[in-house]
mmCIF file of C-alpha atoms and ligand atoms in Angstrom:
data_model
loop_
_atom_site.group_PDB
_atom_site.id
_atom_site.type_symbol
_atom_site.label_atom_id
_atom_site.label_comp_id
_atom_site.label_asym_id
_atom_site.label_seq_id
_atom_site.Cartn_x
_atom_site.Cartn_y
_atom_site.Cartn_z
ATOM 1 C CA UNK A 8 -11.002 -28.761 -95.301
ATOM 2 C CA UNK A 9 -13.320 -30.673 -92.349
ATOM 3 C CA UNK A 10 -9.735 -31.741 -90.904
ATOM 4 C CA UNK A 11 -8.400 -28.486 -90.786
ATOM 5 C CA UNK A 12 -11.472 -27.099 -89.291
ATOM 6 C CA UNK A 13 -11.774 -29.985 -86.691
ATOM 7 C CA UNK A 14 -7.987 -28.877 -86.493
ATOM 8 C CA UNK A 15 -8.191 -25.156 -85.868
ATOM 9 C CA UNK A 16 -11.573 -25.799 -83.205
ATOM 10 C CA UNK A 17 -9.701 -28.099 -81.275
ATOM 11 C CA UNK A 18 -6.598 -25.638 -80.931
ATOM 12 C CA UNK A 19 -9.128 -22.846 -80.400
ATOM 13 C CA UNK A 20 -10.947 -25.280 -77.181
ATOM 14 C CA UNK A 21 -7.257 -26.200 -75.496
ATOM 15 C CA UNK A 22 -6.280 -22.283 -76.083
ATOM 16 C CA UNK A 23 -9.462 -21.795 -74.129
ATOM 17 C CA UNK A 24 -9.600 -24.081 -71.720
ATOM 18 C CA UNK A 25 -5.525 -23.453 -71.020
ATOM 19 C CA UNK A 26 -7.100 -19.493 -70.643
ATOM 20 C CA UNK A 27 -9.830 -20.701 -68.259
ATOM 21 C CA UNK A 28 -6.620 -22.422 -65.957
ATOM 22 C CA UNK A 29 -4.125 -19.427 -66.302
ATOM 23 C CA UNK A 30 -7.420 -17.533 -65.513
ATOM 24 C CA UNK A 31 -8.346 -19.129 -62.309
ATOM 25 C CA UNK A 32 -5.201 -20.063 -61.131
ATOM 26 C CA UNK A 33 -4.291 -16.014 -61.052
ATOM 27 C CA UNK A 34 -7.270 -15.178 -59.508
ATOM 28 C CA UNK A 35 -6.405 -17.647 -56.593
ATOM 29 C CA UNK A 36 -3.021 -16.192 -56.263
ATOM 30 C CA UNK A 37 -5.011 -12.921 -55.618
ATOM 31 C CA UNK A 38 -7.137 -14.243 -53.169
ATOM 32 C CA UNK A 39 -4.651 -16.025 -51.797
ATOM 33 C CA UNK A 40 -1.957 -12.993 -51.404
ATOM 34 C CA UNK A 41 -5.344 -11.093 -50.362
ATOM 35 C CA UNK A 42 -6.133 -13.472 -47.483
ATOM 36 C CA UNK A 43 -2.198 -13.238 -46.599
ATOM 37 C CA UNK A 44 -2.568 -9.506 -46.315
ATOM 38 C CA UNK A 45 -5.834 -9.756 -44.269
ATOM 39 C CA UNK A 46 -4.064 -11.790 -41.683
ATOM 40 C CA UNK A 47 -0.929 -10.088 -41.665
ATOM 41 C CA UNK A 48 -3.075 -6.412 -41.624
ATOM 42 C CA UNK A 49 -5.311 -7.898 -38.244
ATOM 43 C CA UNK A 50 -2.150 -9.415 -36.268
ATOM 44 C CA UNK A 51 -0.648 -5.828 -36.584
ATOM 45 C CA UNK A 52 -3.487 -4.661 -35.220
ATOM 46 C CA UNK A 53 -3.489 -6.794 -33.094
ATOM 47 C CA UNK A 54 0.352 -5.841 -31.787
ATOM 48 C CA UNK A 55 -0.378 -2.221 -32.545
ATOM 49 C CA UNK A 56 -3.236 -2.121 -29.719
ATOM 50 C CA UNK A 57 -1.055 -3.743 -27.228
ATOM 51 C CA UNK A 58 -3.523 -3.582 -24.512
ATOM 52 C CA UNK A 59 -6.001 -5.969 -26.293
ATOM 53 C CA UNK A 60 -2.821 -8.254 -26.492
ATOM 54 C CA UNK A 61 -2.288 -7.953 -22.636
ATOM 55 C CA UNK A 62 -6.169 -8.492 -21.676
ATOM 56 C CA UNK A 63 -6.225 -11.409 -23.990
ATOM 57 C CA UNK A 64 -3.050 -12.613 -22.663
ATOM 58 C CA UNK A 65 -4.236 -12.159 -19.117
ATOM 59 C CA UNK A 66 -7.618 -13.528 -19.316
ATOM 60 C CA UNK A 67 -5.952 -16.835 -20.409
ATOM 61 C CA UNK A 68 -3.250 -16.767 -17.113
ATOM 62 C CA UNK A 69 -6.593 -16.019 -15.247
ATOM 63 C CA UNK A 70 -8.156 -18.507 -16.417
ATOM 64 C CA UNK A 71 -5.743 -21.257 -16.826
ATOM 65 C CA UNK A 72 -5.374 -20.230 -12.939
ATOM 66 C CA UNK A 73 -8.479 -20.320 -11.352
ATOM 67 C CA UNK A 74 -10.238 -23.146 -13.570
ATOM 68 C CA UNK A 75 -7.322 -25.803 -13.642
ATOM 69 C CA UNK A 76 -7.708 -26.125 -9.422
ATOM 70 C CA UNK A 77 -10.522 -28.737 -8.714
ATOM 71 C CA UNK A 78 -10.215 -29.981 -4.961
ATOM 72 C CA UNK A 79 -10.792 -33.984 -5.206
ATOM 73 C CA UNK A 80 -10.140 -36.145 -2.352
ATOM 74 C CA UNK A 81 -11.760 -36.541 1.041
ATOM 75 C CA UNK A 82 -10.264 -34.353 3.335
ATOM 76 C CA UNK A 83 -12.555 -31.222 2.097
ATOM 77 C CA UNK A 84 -15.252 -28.745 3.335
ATOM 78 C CA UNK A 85 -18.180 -27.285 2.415
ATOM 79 C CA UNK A 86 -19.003 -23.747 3.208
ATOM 80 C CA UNK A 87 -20.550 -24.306 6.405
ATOM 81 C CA UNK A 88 -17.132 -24.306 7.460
ATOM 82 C CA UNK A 89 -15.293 -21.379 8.352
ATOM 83 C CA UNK A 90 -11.454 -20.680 6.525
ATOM 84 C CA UNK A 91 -8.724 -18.365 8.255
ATOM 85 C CA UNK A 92 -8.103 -15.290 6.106
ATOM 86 C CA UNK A 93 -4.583 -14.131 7.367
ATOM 87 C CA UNK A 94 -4.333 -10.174 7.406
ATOM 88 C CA UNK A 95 -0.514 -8.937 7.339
ATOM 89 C CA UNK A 96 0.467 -5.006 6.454
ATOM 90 C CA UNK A 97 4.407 -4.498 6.462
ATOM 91 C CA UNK A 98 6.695 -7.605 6.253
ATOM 92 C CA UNK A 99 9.535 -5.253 7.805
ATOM 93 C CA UNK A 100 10.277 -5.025 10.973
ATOM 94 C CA UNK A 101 10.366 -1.839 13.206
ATOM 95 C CA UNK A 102 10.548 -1.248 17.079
ATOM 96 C CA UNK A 103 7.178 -0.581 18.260
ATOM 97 C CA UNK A 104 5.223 -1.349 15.350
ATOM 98 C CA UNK A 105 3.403 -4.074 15.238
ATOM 99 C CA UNK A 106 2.015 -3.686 11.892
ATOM 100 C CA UNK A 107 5.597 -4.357 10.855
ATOM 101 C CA UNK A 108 6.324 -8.335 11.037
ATOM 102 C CA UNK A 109 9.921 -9.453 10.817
ATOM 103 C CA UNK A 110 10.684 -11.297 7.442
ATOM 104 C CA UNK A 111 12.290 -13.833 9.328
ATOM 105 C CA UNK A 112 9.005 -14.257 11.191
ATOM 106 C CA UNK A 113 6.936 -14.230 8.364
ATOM 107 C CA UNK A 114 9.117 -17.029 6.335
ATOM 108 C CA UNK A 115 8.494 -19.148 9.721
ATOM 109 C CA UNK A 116 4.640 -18.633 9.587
ATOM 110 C CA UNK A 117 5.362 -19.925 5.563
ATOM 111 C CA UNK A 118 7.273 -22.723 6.353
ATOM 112 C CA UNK A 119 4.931 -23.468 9.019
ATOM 113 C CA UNK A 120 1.711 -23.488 6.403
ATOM 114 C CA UNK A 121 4.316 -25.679 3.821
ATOM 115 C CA UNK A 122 5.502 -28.221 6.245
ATOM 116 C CA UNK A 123 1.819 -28.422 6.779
ATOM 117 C CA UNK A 124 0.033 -28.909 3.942
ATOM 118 C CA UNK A 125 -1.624 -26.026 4.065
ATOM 119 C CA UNK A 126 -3.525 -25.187 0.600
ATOM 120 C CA UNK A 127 -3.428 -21.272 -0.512
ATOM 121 C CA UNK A 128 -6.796 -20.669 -1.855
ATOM 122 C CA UNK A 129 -7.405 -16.940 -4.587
ATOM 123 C CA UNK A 130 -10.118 -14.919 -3.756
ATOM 124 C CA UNK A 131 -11.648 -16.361 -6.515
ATOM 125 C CA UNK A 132 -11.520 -19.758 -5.107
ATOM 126 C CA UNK A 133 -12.980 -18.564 -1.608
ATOM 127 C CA UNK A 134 -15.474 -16.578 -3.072
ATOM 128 C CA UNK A 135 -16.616 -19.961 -5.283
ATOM 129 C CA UNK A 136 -16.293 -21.983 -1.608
ATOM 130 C CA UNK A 137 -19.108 -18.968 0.277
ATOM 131 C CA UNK A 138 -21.063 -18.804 -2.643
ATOM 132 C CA UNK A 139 -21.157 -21.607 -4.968
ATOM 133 C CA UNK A 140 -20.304 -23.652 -2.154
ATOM 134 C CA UNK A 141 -17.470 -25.332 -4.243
ATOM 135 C CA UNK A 142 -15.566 -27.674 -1.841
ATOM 136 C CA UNK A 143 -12.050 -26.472 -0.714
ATOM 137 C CA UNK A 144 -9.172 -28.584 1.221
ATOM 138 C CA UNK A 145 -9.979 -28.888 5.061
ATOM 139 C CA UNK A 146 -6.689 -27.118 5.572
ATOM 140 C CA UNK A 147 -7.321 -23.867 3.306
ATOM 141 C CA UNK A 148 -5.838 -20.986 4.462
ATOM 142 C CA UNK A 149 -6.276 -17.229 2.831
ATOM 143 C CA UNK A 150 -3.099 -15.093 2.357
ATOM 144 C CA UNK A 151 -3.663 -11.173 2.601
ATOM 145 C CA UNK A 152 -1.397 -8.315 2.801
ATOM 146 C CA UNK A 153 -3.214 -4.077 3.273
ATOM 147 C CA UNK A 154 -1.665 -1.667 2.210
ATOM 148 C CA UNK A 155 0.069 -2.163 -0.366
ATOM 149 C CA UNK A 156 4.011 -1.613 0.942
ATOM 150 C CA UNK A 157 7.008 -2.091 -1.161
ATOM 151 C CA UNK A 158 7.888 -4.704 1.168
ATOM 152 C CA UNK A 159 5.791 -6.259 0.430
ATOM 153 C CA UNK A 160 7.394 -7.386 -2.974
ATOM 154 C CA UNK A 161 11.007 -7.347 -1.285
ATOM 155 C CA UNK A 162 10.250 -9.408 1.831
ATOM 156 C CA UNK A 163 6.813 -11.299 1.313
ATOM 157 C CA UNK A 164 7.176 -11.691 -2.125
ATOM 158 C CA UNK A 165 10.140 -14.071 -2.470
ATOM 159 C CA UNK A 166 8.737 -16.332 0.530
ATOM 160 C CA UNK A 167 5.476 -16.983 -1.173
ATOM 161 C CA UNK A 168 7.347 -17.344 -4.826
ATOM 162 C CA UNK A 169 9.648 -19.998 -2.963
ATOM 163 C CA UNK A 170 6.662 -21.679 -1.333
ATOM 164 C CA UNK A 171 4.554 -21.398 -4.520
ATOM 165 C CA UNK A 172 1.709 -19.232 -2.097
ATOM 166 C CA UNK A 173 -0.867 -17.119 -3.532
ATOM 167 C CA UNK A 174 -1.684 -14.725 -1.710
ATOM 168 C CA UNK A 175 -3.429 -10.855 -2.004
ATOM 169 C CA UNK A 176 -2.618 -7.412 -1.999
ATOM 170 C CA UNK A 177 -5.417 -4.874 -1.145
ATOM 171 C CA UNK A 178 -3.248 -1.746 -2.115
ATOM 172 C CA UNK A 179 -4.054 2.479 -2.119
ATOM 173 C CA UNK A 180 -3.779 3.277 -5.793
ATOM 174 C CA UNK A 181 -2.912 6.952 -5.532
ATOM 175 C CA UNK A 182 0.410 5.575 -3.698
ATOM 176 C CA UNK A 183 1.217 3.857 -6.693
ATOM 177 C CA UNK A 184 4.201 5.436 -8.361
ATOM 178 C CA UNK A 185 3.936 8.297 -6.294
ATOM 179 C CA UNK A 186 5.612 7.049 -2.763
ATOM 180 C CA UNK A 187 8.567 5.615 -2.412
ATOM 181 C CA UNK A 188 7.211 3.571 0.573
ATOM 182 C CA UNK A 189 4.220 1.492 -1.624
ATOM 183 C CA UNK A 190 4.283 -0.864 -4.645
ATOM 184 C CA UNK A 191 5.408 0.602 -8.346
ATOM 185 C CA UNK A 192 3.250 -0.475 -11.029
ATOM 186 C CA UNK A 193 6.339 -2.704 -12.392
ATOM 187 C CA UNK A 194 6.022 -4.372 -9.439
ATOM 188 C CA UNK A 195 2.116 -5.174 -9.204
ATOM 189 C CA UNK A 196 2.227 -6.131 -12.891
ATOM 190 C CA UNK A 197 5.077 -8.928 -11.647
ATOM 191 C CA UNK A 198 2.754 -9.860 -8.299
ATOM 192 C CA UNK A 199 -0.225 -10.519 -10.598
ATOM 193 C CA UNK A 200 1.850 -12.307 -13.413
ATOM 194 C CA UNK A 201 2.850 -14.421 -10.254
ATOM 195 C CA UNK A 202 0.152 -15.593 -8.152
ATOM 196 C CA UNK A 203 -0.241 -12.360 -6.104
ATOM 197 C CA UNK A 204 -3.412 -10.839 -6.574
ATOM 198 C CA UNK A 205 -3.752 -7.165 -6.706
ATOM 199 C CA UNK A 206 -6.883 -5.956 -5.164
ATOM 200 C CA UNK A 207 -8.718 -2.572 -4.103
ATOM 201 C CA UNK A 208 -7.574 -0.592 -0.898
ATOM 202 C CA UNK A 209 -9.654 2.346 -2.164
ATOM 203 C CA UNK A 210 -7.727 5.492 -3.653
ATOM 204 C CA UNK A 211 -6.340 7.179 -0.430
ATOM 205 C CA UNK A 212 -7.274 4.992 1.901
ATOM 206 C CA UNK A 213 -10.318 7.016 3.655
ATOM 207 C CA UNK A 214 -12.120 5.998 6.573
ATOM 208 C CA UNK A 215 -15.285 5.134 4.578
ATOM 209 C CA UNK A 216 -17.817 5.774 7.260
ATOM 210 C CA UNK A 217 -16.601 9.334 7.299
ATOM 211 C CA UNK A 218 -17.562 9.741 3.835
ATOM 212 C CA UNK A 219 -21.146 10.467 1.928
ATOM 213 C CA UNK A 220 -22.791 7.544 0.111
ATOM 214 C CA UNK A 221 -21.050 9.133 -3.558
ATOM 215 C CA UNK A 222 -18.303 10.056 -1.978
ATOM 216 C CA UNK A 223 -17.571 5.875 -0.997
ATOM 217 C CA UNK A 224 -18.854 5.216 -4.036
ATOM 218 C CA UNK A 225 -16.322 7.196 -6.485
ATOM 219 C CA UNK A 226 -12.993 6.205 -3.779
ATOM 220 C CA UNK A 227 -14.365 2.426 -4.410
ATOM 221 C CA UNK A 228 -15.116 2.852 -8.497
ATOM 222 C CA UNK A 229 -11.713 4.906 -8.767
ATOM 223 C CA UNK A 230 -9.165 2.231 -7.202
ATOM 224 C CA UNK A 231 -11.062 -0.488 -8.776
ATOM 225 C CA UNK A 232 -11.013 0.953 -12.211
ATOM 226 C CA UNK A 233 -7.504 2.052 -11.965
ATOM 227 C CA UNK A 234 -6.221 -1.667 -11.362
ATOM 228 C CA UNK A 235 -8.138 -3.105 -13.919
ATOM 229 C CA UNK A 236 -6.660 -0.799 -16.610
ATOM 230 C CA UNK A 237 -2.713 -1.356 -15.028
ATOM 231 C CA UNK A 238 -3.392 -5.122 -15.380
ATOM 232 C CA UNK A 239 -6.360 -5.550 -17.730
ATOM 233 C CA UNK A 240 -8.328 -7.896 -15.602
ATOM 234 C CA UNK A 241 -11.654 -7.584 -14.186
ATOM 235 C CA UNK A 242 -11.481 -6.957 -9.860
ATOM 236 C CA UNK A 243 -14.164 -7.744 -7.954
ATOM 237 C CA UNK A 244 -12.685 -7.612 -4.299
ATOM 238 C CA UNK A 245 -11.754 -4.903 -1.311
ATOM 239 C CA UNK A 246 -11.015 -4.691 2.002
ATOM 240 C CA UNK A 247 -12.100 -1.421 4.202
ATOM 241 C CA UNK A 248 -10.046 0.751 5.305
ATOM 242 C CA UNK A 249 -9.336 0.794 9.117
ATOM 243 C CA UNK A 250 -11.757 -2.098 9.232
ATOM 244 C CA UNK A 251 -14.587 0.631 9.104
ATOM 245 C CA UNK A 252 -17.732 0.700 7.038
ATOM 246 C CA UNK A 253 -21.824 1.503 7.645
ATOM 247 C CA UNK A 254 -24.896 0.908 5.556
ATOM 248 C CA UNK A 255 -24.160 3.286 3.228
ATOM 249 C CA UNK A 256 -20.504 1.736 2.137
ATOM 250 C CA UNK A 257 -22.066 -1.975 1.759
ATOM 251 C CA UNK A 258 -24.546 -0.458 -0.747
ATOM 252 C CA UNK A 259 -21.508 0.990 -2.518
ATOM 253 C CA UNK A 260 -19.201 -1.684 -2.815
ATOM 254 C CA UNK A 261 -21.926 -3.595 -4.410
ATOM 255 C CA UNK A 262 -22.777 -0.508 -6.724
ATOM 256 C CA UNK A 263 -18.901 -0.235 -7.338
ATOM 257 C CA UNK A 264 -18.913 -3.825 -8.661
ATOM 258 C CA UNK A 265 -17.332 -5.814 -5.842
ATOM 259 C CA UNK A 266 -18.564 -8.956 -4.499
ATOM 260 C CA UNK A 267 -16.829 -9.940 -1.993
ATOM 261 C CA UNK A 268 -15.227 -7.470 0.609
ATOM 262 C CA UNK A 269 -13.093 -8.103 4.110
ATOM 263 C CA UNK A 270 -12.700 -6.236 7.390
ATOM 264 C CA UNK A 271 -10.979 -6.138 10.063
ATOM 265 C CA UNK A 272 -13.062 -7.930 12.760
ATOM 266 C CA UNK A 273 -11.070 -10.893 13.747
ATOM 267 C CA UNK A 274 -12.186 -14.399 13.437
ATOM 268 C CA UNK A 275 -12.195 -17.245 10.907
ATOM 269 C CA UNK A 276 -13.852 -15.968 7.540
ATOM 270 C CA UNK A 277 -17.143 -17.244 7.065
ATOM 271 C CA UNK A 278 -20.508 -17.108 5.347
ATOM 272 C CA UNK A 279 -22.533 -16.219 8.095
ATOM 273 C CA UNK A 280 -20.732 -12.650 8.277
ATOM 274 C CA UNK A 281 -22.201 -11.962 5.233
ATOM 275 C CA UNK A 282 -20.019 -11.497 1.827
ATOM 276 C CA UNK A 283 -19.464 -8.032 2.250
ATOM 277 C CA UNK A 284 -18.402 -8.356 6.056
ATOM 278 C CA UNK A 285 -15.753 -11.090 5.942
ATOM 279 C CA UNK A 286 -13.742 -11.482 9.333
ATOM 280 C CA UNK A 287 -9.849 -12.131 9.539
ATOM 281 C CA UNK A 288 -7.009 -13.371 11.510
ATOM 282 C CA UNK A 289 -4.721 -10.339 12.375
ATOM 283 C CA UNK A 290 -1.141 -11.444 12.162
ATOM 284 C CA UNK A 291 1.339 -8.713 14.244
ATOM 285 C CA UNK A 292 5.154 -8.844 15.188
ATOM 286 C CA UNK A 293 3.668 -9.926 18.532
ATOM 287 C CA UNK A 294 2.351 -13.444 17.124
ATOM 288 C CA UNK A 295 4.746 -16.071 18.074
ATOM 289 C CA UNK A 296 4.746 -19.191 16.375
ATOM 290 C CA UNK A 297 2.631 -20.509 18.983
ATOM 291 C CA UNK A 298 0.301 -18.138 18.933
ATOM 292 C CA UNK A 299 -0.102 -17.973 14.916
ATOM 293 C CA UNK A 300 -1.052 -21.884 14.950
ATOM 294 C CA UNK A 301 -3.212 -21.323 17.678
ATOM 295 C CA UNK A 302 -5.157 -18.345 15.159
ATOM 296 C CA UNK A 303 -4.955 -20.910 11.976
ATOM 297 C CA UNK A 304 -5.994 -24.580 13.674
ATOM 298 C CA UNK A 305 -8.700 -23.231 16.299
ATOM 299 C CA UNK A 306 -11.786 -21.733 14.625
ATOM 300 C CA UNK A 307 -12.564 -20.173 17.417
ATOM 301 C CA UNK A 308 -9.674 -18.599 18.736
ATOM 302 C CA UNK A 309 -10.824 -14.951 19.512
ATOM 303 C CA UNK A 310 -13.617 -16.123 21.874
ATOM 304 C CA UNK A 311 -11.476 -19.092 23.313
ATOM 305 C CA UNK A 312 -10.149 -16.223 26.111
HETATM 306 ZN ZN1 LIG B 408 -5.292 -0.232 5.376
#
């Protein structure tokens, strides 16, 4: 009788503990299956809200561009040096304009910076040289285009690609898609993607001095907004239209969110202009080759005569 009992209990415990198993190991499967869905549910959400997939994506080209570049060495400068900030509009020629540079001209000015060893610096890394002081190469040179022109990507464009230049874009947002003569937003979203930042030209490219305080204000908030939702990335620089400004438009740009901001003065850029009043090198169809290395090696070229 004890046997049987001892029998029947121990049956009863495996029976139980085999329960407890089958038990647990369903309940994982749940959980498990659960978790599966969880992930699955969040990376359509993920894909489903495409532009959090583009900012993310975006923010980790920005990134990956602007962090990776430390300048080591010992031919660098400090920011009590001055860098040439090259100012170009149309890379297309046209009798009488000089505005308009010839391609072939401006691939000779490229080939001139390659051949060189001239070092393309972003905004951001310019910005980090005036005011984090961040050393740069001695032979930095800034890339610019106003405007915004659609030759921009057809002529410029496939120089800088084949030099591997970065360069900037200061472009009139309510041209985009809506003149046939300015960039497409296709085409900024490939310039960005590609080394060619897309900054601020304000929205219709007013003479800002002209305008109230909140009138420069919303023209500088508009264009700035407007590019970062096309590309998703935060923009922080501008250039004024017609090189004109007053007191009134530097206390907008910084109340617009800029921090750094060029005109149209001409000169090597540096930090004694002040951030907001950056100076440039003008680059027409009526700068030889001559002439453009005289504006890029002497820091003083526009009081030199
Ligand atoms: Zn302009």
């Amino acid at each position: 009788m004890q046997n049987k009992h001892r029998k029947l209990a121990v049956i009863v415990s495996i029976l139980f503990i085999l329960g407890l198993i089958t038990f647990d190991l369903v309940n994982s499967f749940k959980a498990e299956s659960k978790n599966q869905r969880l992930v699955s549910e969040s990376l359509n959400d993920i894909q489903k809200d495409k532009s959090v997939k583009e900012v993310y994506l975006n923010n980790v080209k920005y990134n990956n561009t602007i962090k990776e570049r430390e300048f080591k060495g010992e031919n660098l400068k400090y920011n009590d040096k001055s860098v040439p900030v090259l100012m170009y509009h149309s890379i297309d020629y046209e009798k009488g304009n000089e505005l308009r540079v010839p391609k072939g001209a401006f691939r000779e000015q490229m080939s001139y910076l390659k051949q060189n060893g001239y070092t393309t610096l972003t905004l951001d890394e310019l910005y980090d040289f005036f005011i984090n002081n961040k050393p740069v190469p001695n032979k930095s040179i800034v890339i610019t285009f106003d405007d915004g022109y659609k030759d921009n990507f057809e002529n410029a464009y496939p120089v800088l690609k084949e030099f591997g230049f970065n360069a900037t874009i200061f472009i009139i947002t309510s041209t985009v898609d809506a003149n046939k003569n300015y960039l497409t937003s296709p085409q900024i979203k490939e310039l960005e993607e590609n080394g060619i930042d897309i900054e601020s030209h304000t929205v219709k490219h007013e003479q800002l001095d002209k305008l109230t305080y909140a009138e420069q204000l919303t023209t500088l908030k508009n264009s700035r907004e407007y590019i970062e939702k096309l590309l998703g990335k935060q923009k922080k620089y501008t250039a004024y239209p017609f090189g004109k400004w007053n007191d009134d438009t530097i206390k907008a740009v910084k109340e617009a969110g800029y921090s750094m901001v060029f005109t149209t003065e001409s000169g090597w850029g540096n930090k004694s202009q002040g951030i907001y009043e950056l100076h440039r090198v003008y680059v027409s169809a009526n700068c030889n080759l001559k002439e453009f290395e005289r504006r890029i090696t002497d820091a003083s070229y526009n009081k030199s005569n």
